[in-house]
C-alpha positions as MATLAB code, in Angstrom:
seq = 'MSEARPIGQNLPADPDETPADLRRIAESVALEAAEHLRALPRPWDAGSGVDRSSDSVSTKSTPTDVVTASDHALETLIRERLAELRPDDAVAGEEQGGALAAANGPGVCWVVDPIDGTVNFLYGMPWYAVSVAAVRDGRSVAGAVVEPASGRLWSAAAGGGATCDGRPLRVSGASDVALSLLATGFSYSAQRRSRQVAMIGGLLPLVRDVRRTGSAALDLCAVAAGWVDAYIEHGTNWWDWAAAALIAAEAGAVVRVPGPTGSTPPDDGLGDDALFAATPAIAEELAALIREHGAGGV';
ca = [
       1.105  -14.585   16.106;
      -0.220  -17.021   13.529;
       1.709  -17.652   10.347;
       1.449  -14.687    8.019;
      -0.817  -15.084    5.016;
       1.458  -15.938    2.080;
       2.565  -13.144   -0.226;
       3.623  -14.349   -3.640;
       3.299  -18.113   -4.011;
       1.928  -20.507   -6.649;
       4.021  -18.791   -9.296;
       3.053  -19.074  -12.975;
       4.919  -21.683  -14.955;
       4.543  -19.896  -18.319;
       7.920  -18.237  -19.080;
       6.051  -15.365  -20.731;
       4.367  -14.597  -17.423;
       7.174  -14.910  -14.890;
       7.115  -12.605  -11.869;
      10.206  -10.837  -13.246;
       8.409  -10.059  -16.509;
       5.327   -8.819  -14.687;
       7.531   -6.742  -12.399;
       9.004   -4.911  -15.373;
       5.526   -4.145  -16.683;
       4.395   -2.884  -13.270;
       7.474   -0.655  -13.055;
       6.972    0.775  -16.540;
       3.279    1.515  -16.058;
       3.708    2.996  -12.580;
       6.590    5.204  -13.713;
       4.594    6.507  -16.670;
       1.620    7.238  -14.430;
       3.811    9.120  -11.955;
       5.338   11.176  -14.751;
       1.863   11.986  -16.040;
       0.770   13.036  -12.572;
       3.658   15.473  -12.321;
       2.396   17.149  -15.514;
      -1.184   17.553  -14.275;
      -2.434   20.692  -12.489;
      -1.763   20.275   -8.788;
      -4.454   21.154   -6.232;
      -2.032   23.157   -4.115;
      -0.731   25.340   -6.958;
      -3.522   27.827   -6.305;
      -1.883   28.633   -2.963;
      -3.788   29.328    0.221;
      -6.943   30.049   -1.780;
      -7.277   26.514   -3.141;
     -10.818   25.186   -2.814;
     -10.582   21.598   -1.617;
     -14.345   21.200   -2.002;
     -14.328   22.189   -5.691;
     -15.669   20.191   -8.631;
     -12.262   18.543   -9.061;
     -12.541   16.932   -5.610;
     -15.250   14.485   -4.526;
     -15.684   12.088   -1.619;
     -16.319    8.386   -1.171;
     -16.967    6.561    2.111;
     -17.005    9.704    4.302;
     -16.562   13.473    3.760;
     -12.854   13.048    4.631;
     -12.305   10.203    2.126;
     -11.453   12.245   -0.957;
     -10.845   11.473   -4.620;
      -9.490   13.969   -7.115;
      -9.705   14.355  -10.880;
      -6.052   13.313  -10.932;
      -6.946    9.930   -9.369;
      -9.388    9.261  -12.199;
      -6.982   10.499  -14.894;
      -4.170    8.280  -13.648;
      -6.294    5.171  -13.357;
      -7.557    5.722  -16.901;
      -3.964    5.973  -18.148;
      -2.888    2.849  -16.241;
      -5.822    0.869  -17.617;
      -5.036    1.991  -21.154;
      -1.397    0.942  -20.864;
      -2.242   -2.414  -19.340;
      -4.803   -3.017  -22.084;
      -2.046   -2.447  -24.657;
       0.559   -4.566  -22.868;
      -1.652   -7.282  -21.376;
      -4.981   -7.269  -23.262;
      -6.178  -10.549  -21.769;
      -5.637   -9.555  -18.146;
      -8.266   -8.208  -15.758;
      -7.772   -4.886  -13.974;
      -9.225   -3.834  -10.622;
      -8.682   -0.259   -9.509;
      -9.661    1.888   -6.569;
     -11.530    4.554   -8.518;
     -13.047    2.750  -11.499;
     -13.699   -0.602   -9.886;
     -13.289   -3.899  -11.659;
     -13.735   -7.520  -10.804;
     -11.599   -8.026   -7.700;
     -12.876  -11.592   -7.792;
     -10.721  -12.065  -10.893;
      -7.656  -11.586   -8.716;
      -8.547  -14.827   -6.946;
      -8.438  -16.750  -10.220;
      -5.614  -18.406  -12.174;
      -5.156  -15.526  -14.621;
      -3.253  -12.334  -13.954;
      -5.253   -9.466  -12.473;
      -3.713   -6.031  -12.036;
      -4.689   -4.353   -8.773;
      -4.180   -0.608   -9.052;
      -4.188    2.396   -6.744;
      -3.578    5.501   -8.891;
      -2.826    7.724   -5.900;
      -2.338    6.142   -2.489;
      -2.324    9.074   -0.085;
      -4.807   11.284   -1.928;
      -5.345   13.583    1.064;
      -1.594   14.270    1.169;
      -1.643   14.976   -2.573;
      -4.616   17.299   -2.142;
      -2.835   19.334    0.522;
       0.544   19.438   -1.217;
       2.351   16.991    1.059;
       4.837   14.736   -0.783;
       3.851   11.382    0.756;
       1.680    9.795   -1.918;
       2.331    7.024   -4.405;
       1.222    5.158   -7.516;
       0.799    1.420   -6.888;
       0.511   -1.326   -9.516;
       0.471   -5.042   -8.634;
       0.103   -8.256  -10.616;
      -1.983  -10.789   -8.713;
      -2.590  -14.459   -9.428;
      -4.613  -16.911   -7.337;
      -5.209  -14.170   -4.771;
      -1.494  -13.511   -4.224;
       0.727  -10.701   -5.422;
       3.479  -12.005   -7.685;
       4.908   -8.660   -8.808;
       4.434   -5.024   -7.967;
       5.762   -1.504   -8.195;
       5.242    1.600   -6.089;
       6.398    4.987   -7.369;
       6.661    8.080   -5.184;
       6.078   10.932   -7.691;
       7.455   13.717   -5.485;
      10.871   12.043   -5.115;
      10.845    9.801   -8.186;
      11.687    6.734   -6.091;
      10.742    3.406   -7.646;
      10.108    0.506   -5.291;
       9.430   -2.916   -6.776;
       9.504   -6.636   -6.173;
       8.850   -9.990   -7.796;
       7.882  -13.062   -5.827;
      11.085  -14.936   -5.107;
      13.135  -12.225   -6.803;
      13.746   -9.783   -3.975;
      12.810   -6.130   -3.591;
      14.603   -2.970   -4.649;
      14.383    0.808   -4.438;
      15.824    2.510   -7.514;
      17.591   -0.743   -8.304;
      19.240   -1.128   -4.896;
      18.350   -4.258   -2.903;
      16.131   -3.674    0.112;
      16.426   -5.286    3.522;
      14.410   -4.702    6.670;
      16.040   -3.263    9.767;
      17.899   -5.350   12.308;
      15.788   -4.068   15.203;
      15.570   -6.587   18.019;
      14.151   -4.528   20.897;
      10.506   -3.479   20.698;
      11.173   -0.641   23.140;
      13.616    0.877   20.636;
      11.524    0.248   17.543;
       9.920    2.892   15.323;
       6.304    2.042   14.494;
       4.292    3.382   11.539;
       0.506    3.457   11.477;
      -2.518    4.962    9.764;
      -6.056    5.909   10.655;
      -9.539    5.289    9.290;
     -11.732    7.821    7.500;
     -14.463    6.909   10.004;
     -14.354    9.159   13.070;
     -15.657    6.381   15.325;
     -13.080    3.871   14.171;
     -10.308    6.449   14.284;
     -10.968    6.967   17.973;
     -10.497    3.232   18.610;
      -7.280    3.229   16.589;
      -5.954    6.174   18.582;
      -6.688    4.320   21.821;
      -4.709    1.302   20.606;
      -1.769    3.420   19.459;
      -1.909    5.400   22.704;
      -1.373    2.187   24.622;
       1.535    1.200   22.409;
       3.265    4.583   22.380;
       5.005    4.218   25.778;
       6.254    0.770   24.747;
       8.073    1.723   21.516;
      10.607    4.353   20.518;
       7.988    6.444   18.712;
       5.161    6.343   16.160;
       4.979    7.818   12.649;
       1.924    8.407   10.453;
       2.565    9.397    6.811;
      -0.875    8.906    5.259;
       0.101    6.302    2.633;
      -0.119    2.591    3.429;
       1.974    1.757    0.358;
       4.822    4.041    1.428;
       4.621    2.829    5.033;
       5.143   -0.748    3.850;
       8.001    0.378    1.613;
       9.525    2.120    4.637;
       9.466   -1.193    6.509;
      11.163   -2.808    3.506;
      13.909   -0.176    3.568;
      14.413   -0.336    7.320;
      13.309    3.280    7.749;
      10.720    2.074   10.239;
      10.773   -1.227   12.083;
       7.088   -2.120   11.887;
       3.684   -0.975   10.645;
       0.119   -1.667   11.774;
      -3.130   -0.361   10.313;
      -6.747   -1.498   10.196;
      -9.209   -0.860    7.367;
      -6.946   -0.731    4.331;
      -8.096   -2.042    0.966;
      -6.447   -4.561   -1.337;
      -5.193   -1.897   -3.759;
      -3.474   -0.066   -0.876;
      -1.108   -2.962   -0.152;
      -1.168   -5.316   -3.154;
       2.239   -4.140   -4.402;
       3.845   -2.821   -1.219;
       3.125   -5.872    0.963;
       5.051   -7.973   -1.541;
       7.901   -5.444   -1.468;
       8.054   -5.653    2.333;
       7.889   -9.454    2.334;
      10.616   -9.761   -0.295;
      12.779   -7.437    1.830;
      12.489   -9.897    4.713;
       9.558   -8.546    6.719;
       7.004  -10.696    8.482;
       3.836   -9.591    6.687;
       0.240  -10.242    7.668;
      -2.417   -8.980    5.251;
      -6.218   -9.125    5.561;
      -6.376  -11.496    2.608;
      -8.060  -11.251   -0.779;
     -11.607   -9.968   -1.011;
     -14.052  -12.601    0.180;
     -11.422  -14.750    1.875;
     -11.273  -15.698    5.532;
      -8.833  -13.451    7.413;
      -6.142  -14.933    9.662;
      -7.435  -15.919   13.113;
      -4.653  -14.291   15.120;
      -6.424  -11.691   17.235;
      -5.100   -8.714   15.302;
      -8.496   -7.979   13.754;
     -10.080   -9.163   10.530;
      -8.755   -6.294    8.415;
      -5.407   -5.683   10.113;
      -2.369   -5.008    7.955;
       0.864   -5.730    9.801;
       4.515   -5.810    8.792;
       7.590   -5.992   10.990;
      11.244   -6.900   10.997;
      11.386  -10.555   12.128;
      13.137  -10.175   15.489;
      10.338   -8.036   16.965;
       7.314   -9.354   15.046;
       5.996  -11.839   17.616;
       6.424   -9.591   20.642;
       5.008   -6.532   18.908;
       2.013   -8.456   17.575;
       1.271   -9.647   21.122;
       1.385   -6.062   22.415;
      -0.902   -4.915   19.609;
      -3.414   -7.609   20.560;
      -3.085   -6.688   24.236;
      -3.991   -3.089   23.457;
      -7.214   -3.868   21.648;
      -6.382   -4.616   18.023;
      -9.165   -7.177   17.793;
     -11.759   -4.520   18.662;
     -10.516   -1.777   16.381;
];
């Protein structure tokens, strides 16, 4: 496997913009957004009669790629708070857009996913998260991920380690791919999903088992905590992993991300838009198996 694309380098020299300072802002904003989400009407509160095709739910890339009114409300709140705290910074979010190109520049750009795992949220499953990352020169330097259902706060600063609820995180000590637990996710495109299933089907006999939660951010945090040993997914967007990839890397994972928008992806055979994280002892062998089972064609 080629060297992972760097997560969190070229740190700002200005003491007012250290990764630790930006981390605290990301934590504060993400926690407030999660608290606000808990106060909003929940799609599943209507019980079995909930209409998941109602006016409060719309779609994006495909009919299965949903966005709720709560997504929009949370992103609006996050943007308002960041405008108060960091008025000169750019913001790029999943639902309301923004200049992702600004995240490749020298200033700080906040890359935001108000609800990562919207389908889970829509159906009442607890595996969804609020993600807020500070990016400079195309690299995450600080980030926070909050899991509203549990209240867990995951965060990291480049060079400053990663924590969950203040406790230091460290990846698992797994050293045998055959005994490793692998997390993954699937595309909203039916055609691409079938290719992903074929790849995972080839890997399934070679690992302990596979898990699919429906939130890329929480999957990466699970790698950071050692709850799973590795994670592979194709087709994620920058806002899905901007905070959580840094958390995994700071916890000791080997992390390979697709790279900032418009950049050239790593030439390692995993596929242009592959997102991969693994505990170091199994990373090379697992990446080779992923390539062998068709990652480049997913």
